[in-house]
Coordinates of C-alpha atoms in Angstrom, one line a residue:
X1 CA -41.6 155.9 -50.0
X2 CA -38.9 158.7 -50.4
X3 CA -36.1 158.5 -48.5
X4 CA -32.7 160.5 -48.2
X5 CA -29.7 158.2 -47.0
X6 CA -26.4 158.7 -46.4
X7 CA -23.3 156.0 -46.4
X8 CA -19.8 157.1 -44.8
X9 CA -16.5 156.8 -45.8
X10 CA -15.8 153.4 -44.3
X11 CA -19.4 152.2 -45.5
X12 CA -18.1 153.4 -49.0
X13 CA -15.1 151.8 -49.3
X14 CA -16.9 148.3 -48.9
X15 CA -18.8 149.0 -51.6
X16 CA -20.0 145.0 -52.4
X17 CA -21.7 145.3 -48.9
X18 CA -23.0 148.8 -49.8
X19 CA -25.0 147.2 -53.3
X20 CA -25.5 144.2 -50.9
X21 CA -27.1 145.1 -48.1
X22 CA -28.5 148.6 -48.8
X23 CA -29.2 148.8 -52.6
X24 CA -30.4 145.2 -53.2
X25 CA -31.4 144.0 -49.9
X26 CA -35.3 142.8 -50.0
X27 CA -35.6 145.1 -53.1
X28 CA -36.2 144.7 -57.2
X29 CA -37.3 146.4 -60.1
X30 CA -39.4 149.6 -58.8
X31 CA -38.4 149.1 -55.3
X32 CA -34.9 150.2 -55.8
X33 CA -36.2 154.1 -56.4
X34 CA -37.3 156.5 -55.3
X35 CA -34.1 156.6 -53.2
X36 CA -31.4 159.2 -52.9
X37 CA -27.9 158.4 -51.7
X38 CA -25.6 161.3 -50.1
X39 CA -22.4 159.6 -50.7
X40 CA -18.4 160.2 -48.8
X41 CA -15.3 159.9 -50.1
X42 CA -13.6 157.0 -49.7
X43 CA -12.3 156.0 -47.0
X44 CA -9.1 157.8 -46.2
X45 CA -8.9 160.1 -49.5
X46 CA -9.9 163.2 -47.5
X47 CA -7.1 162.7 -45.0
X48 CA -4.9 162.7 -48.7
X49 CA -6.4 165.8 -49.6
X50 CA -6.5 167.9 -46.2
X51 CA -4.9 166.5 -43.5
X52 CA -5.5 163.3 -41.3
X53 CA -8.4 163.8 -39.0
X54 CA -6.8 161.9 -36.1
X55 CA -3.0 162.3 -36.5
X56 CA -3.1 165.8 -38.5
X57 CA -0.8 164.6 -41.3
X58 CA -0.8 166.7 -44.1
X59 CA -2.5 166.4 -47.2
X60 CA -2.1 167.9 -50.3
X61 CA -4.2 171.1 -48.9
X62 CA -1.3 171.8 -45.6
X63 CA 1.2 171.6 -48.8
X64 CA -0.1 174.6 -50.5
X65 CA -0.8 176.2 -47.2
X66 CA 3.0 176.2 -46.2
X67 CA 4.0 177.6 -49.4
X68 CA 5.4 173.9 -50.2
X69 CA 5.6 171.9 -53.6
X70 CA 2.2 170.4 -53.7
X71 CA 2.3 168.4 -57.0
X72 CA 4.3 165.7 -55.5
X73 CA 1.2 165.0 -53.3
X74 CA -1.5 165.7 -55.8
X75 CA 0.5 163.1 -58.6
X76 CA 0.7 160.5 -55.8
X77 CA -3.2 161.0 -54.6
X78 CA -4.1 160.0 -58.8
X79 CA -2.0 157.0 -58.1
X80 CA -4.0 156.3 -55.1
X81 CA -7.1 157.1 -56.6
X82 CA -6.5 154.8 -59.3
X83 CA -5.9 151.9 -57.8
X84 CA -9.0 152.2 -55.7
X85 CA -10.7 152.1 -58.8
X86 CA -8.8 149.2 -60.2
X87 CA -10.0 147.7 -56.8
X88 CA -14.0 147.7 -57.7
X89 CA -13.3 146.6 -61.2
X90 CA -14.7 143.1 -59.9
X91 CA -18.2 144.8 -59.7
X92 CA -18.7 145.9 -62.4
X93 CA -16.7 149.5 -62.7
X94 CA -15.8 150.8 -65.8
X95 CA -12.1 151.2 -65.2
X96 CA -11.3 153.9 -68.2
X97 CA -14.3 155.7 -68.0
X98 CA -13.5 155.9 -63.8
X99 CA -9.4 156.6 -64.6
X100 CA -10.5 159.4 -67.1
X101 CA -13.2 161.6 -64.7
X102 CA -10.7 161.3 -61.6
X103 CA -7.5 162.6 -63.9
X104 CA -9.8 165.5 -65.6
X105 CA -11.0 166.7 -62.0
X106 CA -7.4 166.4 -60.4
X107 CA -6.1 168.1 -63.8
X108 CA -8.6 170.9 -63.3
X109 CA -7.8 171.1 -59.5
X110 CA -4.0 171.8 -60.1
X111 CA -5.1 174.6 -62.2
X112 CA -7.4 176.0 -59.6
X113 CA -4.5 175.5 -57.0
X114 CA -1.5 176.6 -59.0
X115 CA -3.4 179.9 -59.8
X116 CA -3.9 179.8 -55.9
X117 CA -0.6 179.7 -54.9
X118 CA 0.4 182.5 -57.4
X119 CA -2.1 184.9 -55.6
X120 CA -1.0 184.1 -52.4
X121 CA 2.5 184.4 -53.5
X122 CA 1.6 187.9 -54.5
X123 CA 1.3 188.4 -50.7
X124 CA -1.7 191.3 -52.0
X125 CA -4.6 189.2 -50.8
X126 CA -5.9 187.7 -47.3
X127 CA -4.4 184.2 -46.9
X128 CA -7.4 183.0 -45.2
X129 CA -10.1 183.5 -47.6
X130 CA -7.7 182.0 -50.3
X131 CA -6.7 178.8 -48.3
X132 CA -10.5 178.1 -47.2
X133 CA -11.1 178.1 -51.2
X134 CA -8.5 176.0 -51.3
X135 CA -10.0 173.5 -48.9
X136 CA -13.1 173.8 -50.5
X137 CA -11.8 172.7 -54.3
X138 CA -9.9 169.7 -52.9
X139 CA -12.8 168.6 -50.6
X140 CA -14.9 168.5 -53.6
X141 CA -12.5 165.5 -55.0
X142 CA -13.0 162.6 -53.1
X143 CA -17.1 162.8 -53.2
X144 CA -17.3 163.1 -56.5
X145 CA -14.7 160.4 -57.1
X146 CA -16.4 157.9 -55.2
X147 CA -20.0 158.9 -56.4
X148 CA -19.1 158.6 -59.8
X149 CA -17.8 155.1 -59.2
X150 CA -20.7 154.2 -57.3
X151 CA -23.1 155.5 -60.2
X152 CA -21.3 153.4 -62.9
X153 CA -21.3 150.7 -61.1
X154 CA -25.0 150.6 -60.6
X155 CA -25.7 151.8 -64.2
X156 CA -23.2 148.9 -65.5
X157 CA -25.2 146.4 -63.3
X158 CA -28.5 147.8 -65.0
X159 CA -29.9 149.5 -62.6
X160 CA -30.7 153.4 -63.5
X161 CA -28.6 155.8 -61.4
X162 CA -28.4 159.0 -62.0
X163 CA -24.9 161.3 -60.8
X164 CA -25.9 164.6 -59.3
X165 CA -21.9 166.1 -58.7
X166 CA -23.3 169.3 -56.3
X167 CA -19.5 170.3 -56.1
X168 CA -20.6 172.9 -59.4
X169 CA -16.7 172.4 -60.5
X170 CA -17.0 173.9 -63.5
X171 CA -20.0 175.9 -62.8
X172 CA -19.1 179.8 -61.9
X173 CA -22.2 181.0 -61.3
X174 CA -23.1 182.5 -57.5
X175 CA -25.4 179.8 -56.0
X176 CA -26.0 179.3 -51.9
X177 CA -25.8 176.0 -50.9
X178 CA -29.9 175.4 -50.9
X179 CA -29.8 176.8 -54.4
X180 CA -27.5 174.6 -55.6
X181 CA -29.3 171.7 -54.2
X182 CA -32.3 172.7 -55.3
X183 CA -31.4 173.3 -58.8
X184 CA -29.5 170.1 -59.5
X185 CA -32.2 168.1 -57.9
X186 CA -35.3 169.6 -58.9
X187 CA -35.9 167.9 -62.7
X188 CA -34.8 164.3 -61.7
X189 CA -37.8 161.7 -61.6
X190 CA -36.8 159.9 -58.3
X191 CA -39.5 157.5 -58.9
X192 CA -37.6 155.9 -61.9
X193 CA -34.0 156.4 -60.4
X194 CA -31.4 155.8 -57.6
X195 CA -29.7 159.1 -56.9
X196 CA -26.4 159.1 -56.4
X197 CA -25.0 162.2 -54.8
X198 CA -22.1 164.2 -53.7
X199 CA -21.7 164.5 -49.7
X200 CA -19.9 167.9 -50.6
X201 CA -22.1 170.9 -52.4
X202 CA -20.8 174.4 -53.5
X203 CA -22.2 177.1 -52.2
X204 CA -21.4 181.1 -51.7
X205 CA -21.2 180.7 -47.8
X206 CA -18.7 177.9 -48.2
X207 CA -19.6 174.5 -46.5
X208 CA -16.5 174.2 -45.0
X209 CA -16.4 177.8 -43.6
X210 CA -18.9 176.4 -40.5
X211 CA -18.9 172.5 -40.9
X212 CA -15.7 171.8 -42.1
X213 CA -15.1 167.9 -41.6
X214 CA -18.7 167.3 -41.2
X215 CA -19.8 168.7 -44.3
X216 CA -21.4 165.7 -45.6
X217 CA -24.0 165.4 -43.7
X218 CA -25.0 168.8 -43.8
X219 CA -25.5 168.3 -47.7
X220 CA -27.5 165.2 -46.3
X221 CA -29.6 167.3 -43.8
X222 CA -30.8 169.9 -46.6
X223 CA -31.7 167.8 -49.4
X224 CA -33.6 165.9 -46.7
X225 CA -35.4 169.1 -45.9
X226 CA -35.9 169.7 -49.8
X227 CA -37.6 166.7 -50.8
X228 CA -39.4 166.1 -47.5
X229 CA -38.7 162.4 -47.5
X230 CA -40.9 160.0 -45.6
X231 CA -37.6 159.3 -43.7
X232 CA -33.7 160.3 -43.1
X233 CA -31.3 157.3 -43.1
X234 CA -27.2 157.0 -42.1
X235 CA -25.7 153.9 -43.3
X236 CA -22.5 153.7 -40.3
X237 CA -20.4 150.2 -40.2
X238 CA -21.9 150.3 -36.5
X239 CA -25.1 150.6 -34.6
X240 CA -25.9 153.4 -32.6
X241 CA -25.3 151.4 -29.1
X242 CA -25.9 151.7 -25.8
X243 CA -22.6 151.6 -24.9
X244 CA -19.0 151.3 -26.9
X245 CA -18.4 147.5 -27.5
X246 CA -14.8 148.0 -27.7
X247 CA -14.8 148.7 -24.4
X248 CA -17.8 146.7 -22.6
X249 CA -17.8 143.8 -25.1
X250 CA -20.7 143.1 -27.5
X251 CA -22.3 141.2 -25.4
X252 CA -22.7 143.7 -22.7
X253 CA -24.0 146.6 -25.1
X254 CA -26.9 146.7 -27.2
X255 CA -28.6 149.4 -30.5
X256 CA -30.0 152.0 -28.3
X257 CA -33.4 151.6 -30.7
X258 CA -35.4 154.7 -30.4
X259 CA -34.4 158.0 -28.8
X260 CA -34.5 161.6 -29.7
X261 CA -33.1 164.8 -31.2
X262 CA -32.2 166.0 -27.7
X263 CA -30.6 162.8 -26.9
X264 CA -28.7 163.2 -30.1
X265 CA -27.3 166.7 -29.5
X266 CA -26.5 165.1 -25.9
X267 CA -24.3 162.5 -27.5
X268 CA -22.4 164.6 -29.9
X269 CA -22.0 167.2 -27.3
X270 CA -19.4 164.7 -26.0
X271 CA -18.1 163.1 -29.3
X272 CA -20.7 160.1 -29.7
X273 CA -21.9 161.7 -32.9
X274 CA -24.9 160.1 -34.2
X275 CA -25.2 163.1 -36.9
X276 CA -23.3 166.6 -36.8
X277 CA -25.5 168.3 -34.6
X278 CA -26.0 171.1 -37.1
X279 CA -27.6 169.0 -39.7
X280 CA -29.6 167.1 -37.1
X281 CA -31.5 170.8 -36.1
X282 CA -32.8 171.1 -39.6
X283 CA -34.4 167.7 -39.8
X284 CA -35.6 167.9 -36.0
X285 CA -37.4 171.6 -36.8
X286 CA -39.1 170.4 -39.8
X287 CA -40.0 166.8 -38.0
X288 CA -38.1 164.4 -40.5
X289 CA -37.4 161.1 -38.3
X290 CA -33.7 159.7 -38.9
X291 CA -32.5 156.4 -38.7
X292 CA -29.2 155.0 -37.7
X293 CA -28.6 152.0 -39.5
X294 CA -25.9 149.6 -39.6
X295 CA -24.6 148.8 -43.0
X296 CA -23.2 145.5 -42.2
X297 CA -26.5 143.9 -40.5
X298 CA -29.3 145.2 -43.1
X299 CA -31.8 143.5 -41.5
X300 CA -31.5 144.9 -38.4
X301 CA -34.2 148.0 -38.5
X302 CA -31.4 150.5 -36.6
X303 CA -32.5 153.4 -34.1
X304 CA -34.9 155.6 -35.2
X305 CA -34.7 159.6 -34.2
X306 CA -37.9 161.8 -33.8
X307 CA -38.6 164.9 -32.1
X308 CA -41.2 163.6 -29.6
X309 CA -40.2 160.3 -28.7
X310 CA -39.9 159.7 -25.1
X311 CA -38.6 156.3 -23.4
X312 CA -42.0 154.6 -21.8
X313 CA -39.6 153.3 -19.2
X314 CA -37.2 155.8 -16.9
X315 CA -33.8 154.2 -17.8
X316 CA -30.6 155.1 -19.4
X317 CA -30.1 154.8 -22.6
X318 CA -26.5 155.5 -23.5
X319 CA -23.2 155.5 -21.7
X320 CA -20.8 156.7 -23.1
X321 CA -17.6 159.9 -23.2
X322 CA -14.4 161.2 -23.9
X323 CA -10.3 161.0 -22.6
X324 CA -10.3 164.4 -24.7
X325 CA -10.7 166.8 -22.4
X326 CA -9.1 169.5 -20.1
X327 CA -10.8 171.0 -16.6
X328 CA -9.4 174.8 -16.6
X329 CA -10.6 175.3 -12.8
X330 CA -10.7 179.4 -11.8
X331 CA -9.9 180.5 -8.6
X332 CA -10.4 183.7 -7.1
X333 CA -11.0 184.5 -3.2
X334 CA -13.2 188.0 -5.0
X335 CA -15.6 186.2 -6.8
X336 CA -18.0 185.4 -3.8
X337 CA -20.8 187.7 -4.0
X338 CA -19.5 189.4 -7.0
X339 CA -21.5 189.8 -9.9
X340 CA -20.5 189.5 -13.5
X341 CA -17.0 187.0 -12.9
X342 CA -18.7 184.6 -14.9
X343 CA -19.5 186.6 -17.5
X344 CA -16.2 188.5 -18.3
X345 CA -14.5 184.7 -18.5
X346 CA -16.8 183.3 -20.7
X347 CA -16.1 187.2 -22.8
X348 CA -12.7 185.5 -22.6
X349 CA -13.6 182.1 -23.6
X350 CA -15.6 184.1 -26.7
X351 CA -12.5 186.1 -27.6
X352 CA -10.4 182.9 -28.2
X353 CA -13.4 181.1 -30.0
X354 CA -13.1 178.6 -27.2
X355 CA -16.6 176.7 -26.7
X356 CA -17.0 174.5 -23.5
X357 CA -19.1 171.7 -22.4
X358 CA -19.3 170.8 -18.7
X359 CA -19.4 174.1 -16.3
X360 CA -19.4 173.9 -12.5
X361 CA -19.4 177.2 -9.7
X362 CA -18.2 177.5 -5.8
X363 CA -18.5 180.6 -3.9
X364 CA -14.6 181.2 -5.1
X365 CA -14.0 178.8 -8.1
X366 CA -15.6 178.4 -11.8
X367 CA -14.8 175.0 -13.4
X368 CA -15.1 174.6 -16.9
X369 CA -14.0 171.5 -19.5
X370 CA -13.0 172.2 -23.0
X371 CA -12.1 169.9 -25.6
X372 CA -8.0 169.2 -25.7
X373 CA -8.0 170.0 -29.4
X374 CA -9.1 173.9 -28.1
X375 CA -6.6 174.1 -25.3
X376 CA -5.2 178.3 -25.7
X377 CA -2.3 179.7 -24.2
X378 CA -3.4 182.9 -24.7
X379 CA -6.4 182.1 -23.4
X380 CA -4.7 180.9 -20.0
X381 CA -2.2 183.9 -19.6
X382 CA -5.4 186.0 -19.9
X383 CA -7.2 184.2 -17.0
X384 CA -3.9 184.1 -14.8
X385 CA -3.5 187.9 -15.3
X386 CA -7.2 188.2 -14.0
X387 CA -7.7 186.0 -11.5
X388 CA -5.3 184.4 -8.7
X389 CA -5.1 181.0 -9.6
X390 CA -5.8 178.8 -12.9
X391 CA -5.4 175.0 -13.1
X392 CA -5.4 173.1 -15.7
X393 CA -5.9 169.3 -15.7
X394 CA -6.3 166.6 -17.6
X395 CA -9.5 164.6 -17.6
X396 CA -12.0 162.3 -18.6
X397 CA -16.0 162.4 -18.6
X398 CA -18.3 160.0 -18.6
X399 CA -22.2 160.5 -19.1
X400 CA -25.0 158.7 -19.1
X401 CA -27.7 159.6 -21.0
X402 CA -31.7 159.0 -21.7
X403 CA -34.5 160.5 -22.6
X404 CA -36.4 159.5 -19.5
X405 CA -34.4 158.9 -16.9
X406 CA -35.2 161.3 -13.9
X407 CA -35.5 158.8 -10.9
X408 CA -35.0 158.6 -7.6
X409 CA -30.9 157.3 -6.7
X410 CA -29.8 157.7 -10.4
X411 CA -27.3 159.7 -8.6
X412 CA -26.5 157.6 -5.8
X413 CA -26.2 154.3 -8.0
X414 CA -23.8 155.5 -10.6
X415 CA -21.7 157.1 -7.6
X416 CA -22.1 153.7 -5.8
X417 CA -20.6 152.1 -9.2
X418 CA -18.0 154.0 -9.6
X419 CA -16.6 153.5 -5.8
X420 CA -16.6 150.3 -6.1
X421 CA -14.1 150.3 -8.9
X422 CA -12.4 152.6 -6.8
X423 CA -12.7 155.5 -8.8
X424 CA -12.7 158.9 -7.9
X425 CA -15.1 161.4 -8.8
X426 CA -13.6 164.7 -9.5
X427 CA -16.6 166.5 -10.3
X428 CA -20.3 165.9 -11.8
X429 CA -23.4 167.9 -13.4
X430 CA -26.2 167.8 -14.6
X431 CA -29.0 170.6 -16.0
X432 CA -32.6 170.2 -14.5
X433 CA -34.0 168.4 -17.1
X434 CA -31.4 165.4 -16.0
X435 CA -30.7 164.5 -19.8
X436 CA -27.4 164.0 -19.5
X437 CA -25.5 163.3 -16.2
X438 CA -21.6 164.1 -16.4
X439 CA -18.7 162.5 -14.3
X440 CA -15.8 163.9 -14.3
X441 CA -13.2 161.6 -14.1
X442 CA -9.3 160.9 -14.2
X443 CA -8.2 159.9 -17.7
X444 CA -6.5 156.6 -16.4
X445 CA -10.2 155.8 -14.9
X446 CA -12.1 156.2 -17.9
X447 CA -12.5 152.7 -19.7
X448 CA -13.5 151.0 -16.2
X449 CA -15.3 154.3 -15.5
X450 CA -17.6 153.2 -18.8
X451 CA -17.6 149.4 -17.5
X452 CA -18.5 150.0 -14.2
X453 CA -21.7 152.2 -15.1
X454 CA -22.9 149.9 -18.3
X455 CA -23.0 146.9 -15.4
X456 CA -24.6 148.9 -12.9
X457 CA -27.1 151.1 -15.4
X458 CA -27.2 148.8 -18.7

């Protein structure tokens, strides 16, 4: 059968698993097509070439941005690049031929970015539009990179791959992302090949414009929906659990199994992403399942996504959060009875491109929790110039999650858990269809917040 599967950065970087467990595992000779990989970069390199997800260390990209020297970074990131390459020479990659395609591509880039940093130089242009090209060039790098090791490998091992590099480099013609897909994909025989692809694709509207970071599985999500595979795969280094085993201990946490696309969205509405919820909406609307795999245990079958499933048994299935959050509480003795308050501070919320995911009403008070990384000053002034007193406070939220869990004493019980421990609840919700039931907790509370309801629910 056809399938479309992608392996992440950290998957990547082991790449003797990767050829271990996903491309040989229980296969040989015709069993090893009809396959096509959406690939990552390395692990690490697009931190080099943007910034650090986590910390938001600059990469070679903030360089440029600041109007600073960026060759410095850009001849240290070949260096690096190199001796990644020099690390997979044990299976089987061809060293010079994998040394010449990264210098050409990084040799071509400084092109592309010195002519950048003339125009914006030239101060006649708007610096936006200019950097996000920017962004878009050097996030192009570290897909093709490792893709292009990954297909020589496999070719030098004897197996036919075939490279599809949708980053169109040196291609100028005006293509949207589907038609770029589309066109590099549509003459290849998958039957007869492993196809090795880029996680980033070029296209007019500019991948990173909307998804930024989570670009690759977006590419992932529309060649799905343009080969209609029998099924969607994600190779992770961890199972898609019912819990975090960091925190409750494997032993106390298991792979959730099945669930669905509203479950999904439910998880990555709060951080646990399973996929970027907008590639998971094209797979869900044209009713492509999606498995979670775990790269390291390949003969575990994973948990399998589809649009209809529903748990035979009412139970929670995941438990699970964030310490990232802030409650911005609203209080105004005017608001009872008064119509349209909501509606002029979410106008607000809209103005600062501030979305939110947890919101709770009084007669007097709105409280609503945003993400830390969105926290806006503005935004704040603009609420305490409206409305007699704003609060902001740090917080934690906890959730538990299912697909079928609407029961009698849900409520109750995971209250009950959580006294026990001591730990106060701050403030809770949950929408009438009771898939996801948030706790809102104090960030010092969190971790036994997590423990305390995996014992009682899990």
């Amino acid at each position: 059968m056809l399938t479309v599967e992608k392996i992440g950065g950290t998957s990547m970087t082991a790449l003797n698993d990767v050829i271990k467990n996903i491309i040989l595992f229980e296969r040989s000779g015709q069993q090893l097509y009809n396959r096509i990989f959406v690939v990552s970069a390395f692990s690490g390199v697009t931190n080099l070439l943007l910034e650090n997800k986590k910390t938001g260390a600059p990469g070679v990209y903030h360089k440029l941005a600041t109007y600073k020297d960026f060759h410095k970074p850009l001849k240290a990131l070949i260096v690096k690049l190199k001796q990644i390459n020099k690390s997979y020479e044990s299976l089987g990659l061809n060293i010079a031929e994998a040394d010449k395609f990264i210098e050409q591509r990084l040799k071509d880039a400084q092109t592309y970015l010195e002519n950048i940093a003339n125009i914006l130089a030239s101060g006649y242009v708007n610096k936006d539009d200019v950097l996000l090209a920017a962004r878009e060039i050097l996030a192009s790098i570290g897909e093709s990179h490792s893709a292009f090791n990954f297909t020589n490998i496999l070719q030098n091992m004897g197996i036919n791959a075939t490279f599809v590099d949708l980053s169109g480099f040196h291609d100028h013609r005006s293509f949207t992302i589907d038609q770029r897909i589309k066109k590099d994909l549509q003459h290849i025989d998958f039957e007869n090949t492993i196809t090795i692809v880029t996680g980033y694709t070029k296209g007019t509207e500019g991948i990173m414009r909307e998804f930024d970071r989570g670009y690759s599985e977006v590419t992932f999500s529309k060649i799905a929906v343009a080969v209609k595979p029998e099924e969607a795969i994600i190779h992770k280094e961890y199972h898609l659990c019912t819990a975090d085993p960091e925190l409750v201990g494997v032993e106390n946490c298991f792979p959730v199994g099945n669930t669905n696309y509203d479950v999904a969205d439910q998880l990555a509405d709060v951080g646990m992403e399973a996929i970027h919820p907008k590639a998971s909406k094209p797979l869900e609307i044209h009713d492509i399942d999606l498995r979670i795999k775990n790269t390291f245990q390949p003969e575990h079958p994973g948990t399998l996504i589809t649009r209809e499933y529903i748990c035979d048994k009412k139970r929670v299935e995941v438990i699970t959060g964030t310490e990232r959050v802030l409650m911005i509480d609203i209080y105004d003795p005017s608001m009872v009875g008064n119509v349209g308050t909501d509606f002029h501070i979410m106008q607000l919320f809209y103005k600062f491109g501030v979305s939110y995911t947890f919101k709770a009403t009084s007669a007097n008070s709105i409280s609503i929790v945003i993400w830390d990384k969105d926290f806006n000053k503005k935004l704040i002034q603009e609420l305490e110039n409206d409305y007699e007193k704003v609060t902001v406070e740090k917080m934690a939220m906890v959730c538990l999650i299912g697909s079928n869990m609407d029961q009698p004493g849900l409520l109750a019980k995971s209250a009950t858990a959580l006294a026990q421990k001591g730990i106060n609840i701050k403030s809770c919700g949950f929408a009438l269809r009771k898939v996801n039931i948030q706790f809102l907790v104090a960030r010092e509370d969190f971790k036994e917040a997590i423990k305390a309801l995996n014992k009682a629910m899990i």
